[in-house]
Amino acid sequence: MALPVRSLFSSETALLAVLTCYVAALGLWPLARLFVESLLPGASGEPLGLLLGQWQSAATQRALVNTLESSLLATAVSVVIGTAAAVALTLTDVRAKAALTFIAMLPLLVPSQITALAWIELTGANSLILGPLGLAPAPGATNPLYSMWGIVLVMGIESSTLVFLAVRAGLRNVPRDLIEAARLGGAHPLRVTASVIVPLASPAMLAGAALAFVTSIGNFGIPAMLGIPGRYTVLTTLIYQRLQGFGPRVLGEVAALALILTALAVIGLLLRALAVRRGGFATDGTSAPLRPFRLGRGRILMELLLWIALACIAILPLLALLASSLAPALGVPLSIGTATLDHYRFALFEQESTLRAFVNSFMLAFAAAAVSAAVAVPLAYLSTMRRNPAACALDILADAPYAVPGTVLAIAIILVFLPPIPFTDISLYGTLGIILVAYLARFLALALRPTVAGMETVSKTLDEAAQVAGAGVLRRLTSVILPAVAPSAAAGALLIFMTAFNELTVSVLLWSTGNETLGVAVFFLHYEGNSPAAAAVATISIAVTLALAFFTSLMARNLPEGVVPWRA
Amino acid sequence: MAGVTFDNVSKRFGETRAVEGASLEIADGEFFALLGPSGCGKTTLLRLVAGFEIPDDGIVKLGDVLVGRPGWALPPEKRRIGMVFQSYALWPHMSVAENVAFALRVRRVKEEERVRRVSEALEMVGLAGMAERRPHELSGGQRQRVALARCLAMRPDVVLLDEPLANLDVHLRETMQMEFARFHKELGTTFIYVTHDQAEALALADRVAVMDAGGVEQVASPRTLYAEPATEMVARFVGRGIVVPALVIGRTSERVVVDIWGTRLPARGAGASGERRSLCLRAEDLSIATNGGGIRGRVTGGAYHGAATLVTVQPDADGAPELKVEHAGPPPEPGSAVAVAARDGWIIPRGYS
């Protein structure tokens, strides 16, 4: 009987070895390389020369200050919006919560560069929404968003969704008994909110704020679209401009910049971990979930306020984008009669690169989603169900390429995959392959989290029963585990598809002619001054994303808690 | 101080009828228990007193004040009601003293008096030295006491206790029971105590309402409830009575004579000759007959309880329920034929099984 036991162990070990190689080669090794590279001596040989050189340069310091300033202010904006929306939607009895929640989630689903584009169309001198109302800037005037405050506003709105989700979860964790005890103590709902609910939900708010900060410092799309014309440079756009201008020979320098960016991200993530740990105390004791306060006659007022605020934040810019994509020649007012699909025709059929970008992004997103889900299932199995310590460590490490800013990962990937792959003379640089490698590294976490959440709901005894029946590890994975967690893994794959389909931050540093992505196409169409075409392409890609999001939400009803992040 | 009145109150949650036509008069200063299996509506009734639920039908009064009618309820914060939750519901971000002082702060009680009332309340529950602790630094029993102190410090008109002992171990439960009784005696406030544990209800309450499926089955003192259950449900739920079908065949000067499976028994209650009624039998009123007269059956098992053994006997008659007999001394072997004698029984006034 010794033989089957040993073979069973070895097949599990073999599986673990394959997974380790995958995670290490795609994500960990490049990040380690970046770390080492950025600490190398400078041109004149002094220790840590690269890092010190960058640290002392005026451009870096300017960009660092700008990054901190815009991200902190954007975080403040997102905390205000996200908390207000979460409190209103969780603690009060307003109607149509599902619809309001979906609108509050929109900024999460729309990629940064498209959000920025939409806001540019909304607030520009040619705005088809503000123009007819007489609120648009004078013709010829610079768009007011091409500034630090523009970045703060748009980035704040975008990351408000993260705060919203965190605060909502925090509020839902406040036991109903604690609120009822305070009301019996004589406290009015407002007093209860201030003395009991807010203190208990504040760690969640802090965690959400830290996440918003980390997302903001790593944001590329918004500072690129708004900051480059506004001459407001942050670290991500500085790295982009350096690499764009000087090519791979400045890799060492941008690696040093990337390390600074990583350090900021790590600080933010540590703050978040701290806040999450502090939040634990609120959830002791068992009690029914919180019940919303009745607003009475004030309800209709609150509803009106919510609809107007959320429409301004999330819907108006998208309408401006849609209007711009249908706009006839400059100066002709938009109406049913004058609307034209010319920009769509131009983007899709006349400009070869745009159509190519659609195909490329579709393939990349599909491959990244399928492969990542296929890797996530055995990894989640070994870490969550088998409690294999090495797999648990791998599970945590797999988050690293997603936790660092996309810009950092892209540079790490260039560092490793610019030279030919060992024992071959093939270099991935300049091919679609390098973008796929980066996506596989970056998005594994997006498939892994839902799969782990799904795996946690599957009883360990199912696996043990199959083991007793004599099934080996691969057999158990395919016949017992996969059917149980397939929906969760599929939800993760959909998330990856939606994110990768519109991705810009990573691909803008890795693309080459013939290997454009959709994000890059929108970015450069706008850059070249063809905003209506950019708007048309953006509209199509949002339509695809929203359709997928809608489909995922339908699926979410049959999924365990925590699998789909925006589930109402 | 106030009593509580329910007049024909109903509460539905969607399709579920949590409370159905409940009427109760709880007197000022009474220790009143709501007893019933889980899902019987007792907690909903308590939440109607607190003001967390709005009745669909009927009215709720605190003293003479109408506090709940269909579609409206006085908000809980305007009711002067204290409540001890099953989860204790201590605010984890406040110290023990802050927890106790909260209601006084909200009511703008002057600092001097507030401090005095907080320390009084903490002293009363025996936690005078714990004022600066946080709830998570306390044991389950101490948390329970803080919850009680918090409730007492606000000097409520009515104190509600929602399964307050459910999360404590057996020894602590007995101590806290005695404490509750003491507080009630000292304060003279109306206590409404929800529990599914009949021993708690019988030990503590002046009167008990037994609830089932949203309705009130019987309201009575613990003694009456045990000796004279009004319905079969009460007979079974309180003291695990055994309900058997009986035929009334006559009466002596103080007892009614009934026939069960051919055996005659003296019983309490009312009944006319020839009536078919339900009879409640208690284990302590049954014995294994030594002279052979009684209900014939077979021993199916025995559970040793220290002072006595609870012997189960399956009567020979068709469809008869198993009887439980309290038996001192060595129990008869399982499978042996015995006769069970009864010295007392209660004719259930309502219903016939």
mmCIF file of C-alpha atoms in Angstrom, chain A residues 176-189 191-192 195-197 199-200 281-282 284-287 291 294, chain B residues 13 47 50 52-54 75-77 81-83 85-87 89-94 102-103 105-107 143 150 154:
data_model
loop_
_atom_site.group_PDB
_atom_site.id
_atom_site.type_symbol
_atom_site.label_atom_id
_atom_site.label_comp_id
_atom_site.label_asym_id
_atom_site.label_seq_id
_atom_site.Cartn_x
_atom_site.Cartn_y
_atom_site.Cartn_z
ATOM 1 C CA ARG A 176 -27.974 45.321 14.512
ATOM 2 C CA ASP A 177 -28.058 44.856 18.303
ATOM 3 C CA LEU A 178 -25.473 47.605 18.819
ATOM 4 C CA ILE A 179 -27.623 50.071 16.915
ATOM 5 C CA GLU A 180 -30.822 49.041 18.657
ATOM 6 C CA ALA A 181 -29.163 49.250 22.062
ATOM 7 C CA ALA A 182 -28.175 52.846 21.308
ATOM 8 C CA ARG A 183 -31.694 53.745 20.189
ATOM 9 C CA LEU A 184 -33.152 52.309 23.392
ATOM 10 C CA GLY A 185 -30.605 54.474 25.185
ATOM 11 C CA GLY A 186 -32.561 57.387 23.748
ATOM 12 C CA ALA A 187 -30.350 58.268 20.781
ATOM 13 C CA HIS A 188 -31.883 59.614 17.577
ATOM 14 C CA PRO A 189 -30.732 57.807 14.389
ATOM 15 C CA ARG A 191 -26.788 60.402 17.060
ATOM 16 C CA VAL A 192 -26.577 56.616 16.671
ATOM 17 C CA SER A 195 -21.609 57.726 18.175
ATOM 18 C CA VAL A 196 -21.862 54.067 17.237
ATOM 19 C CA ILE A 197 -21.956 53.354 13.518
ATOM 20 C CA PRO A 199 -16.658 54.742 14.933
ATOM 21 C CA LEU A 200 -17.262 51.076 14.174
ATOM 22 C CA PHE A 281 -13.241 43.973 16.828
ATOM 23 C CA ALA A 282 -16.534 45.279 15.512
ATOM 24 C CA ASP A 284 -17.814 39.927 17.683
ATOM 25 C CA GLY A 285 -21.110 38.469 18.772
ATOM 26 C CA THR A 286 -23.831 37.148 16.551
ATOM 27 C CA SER A 287 -26.612 39.405 15.523
ATOM 28 C CA ARG A 291 -31.612 47.441 9.249
ATOM 29 C CA ARG A 294 -36.671 55.125 8.033
ATOM 30 C CA PHE B 13 -42.997 39.352 7.876
ATOM 31 C CA ARG B 47 -39.426 43.993 19.723
ATOM 32 C CA ALA B 50 -39.180 48.141 22.241
ATOM 33 C CA PHE B 52 -38.351 48.119 16.601
ATOM 34 C CA GLU B 53 -41.409 46.616 14.939
ATOM 35 C CA ILE B 54 -44.669 48.253 13.910
ATOM 36 C CA PRO B 75 -39.557 55.409 17.955
ATOM 37 C CA PRO B 76 -37.531 53.309 20.440
ATOM 38 C CA GLU B 77 -35.452 56.311 21.524
ATOM 39 C CA ILE B 81 -37.091 51.117 27.758
ATOM 40 C CA GLY B 82 -33.997 49.168 28.730
ATOM 41 C CA MET B 83 -32.979 45.988 27.013
ATOM 42 C CA PHE B 85 -29.612 41.560 24.369
ATOM 43 C CA GLN B 86 -28.651 37.950 23.880
ATOM 44 C CA SER B 87 -25.401 39.182 22.294
ATOM 45 C CA ALA B 89 -24.661 44.446 22.353
ATOM 46 C CA LEU B 90 -21.897 46.296 24.177
ATOM 47 C CA TRP B 91 -20.309 48.978 22.018
ATOM 48 C CA PRO B 92 -16.773 47.678 21.452
ATOM 49 C CA HIS B 93 -15.249 51.137 20.952
ATOM 50 C CA MET B 94 -16.421 52.395 24.360
ATOM 51 C CA PHE B 102 -24.272 56.537 26.982
ATOM 52 C CA ALA B 103 -28.005 56.815 27.636
ATOM 53 C CA ARG B 105 -25.216 61.497 27.989
ATOM 54 C CA VAL B 106 -27.885 61.328 25.304
ATOM 55 C CA ARG B 107 -30.450 62.507 27.856
ATOM 56 C CA ARG B 143 -20.297 41.439 29.737
ATOM 57 C CA ARG B 150 -26.202 49.915 31.204
ATOM 58 C CA MET B 154 -30.988 54.761 32.527
#
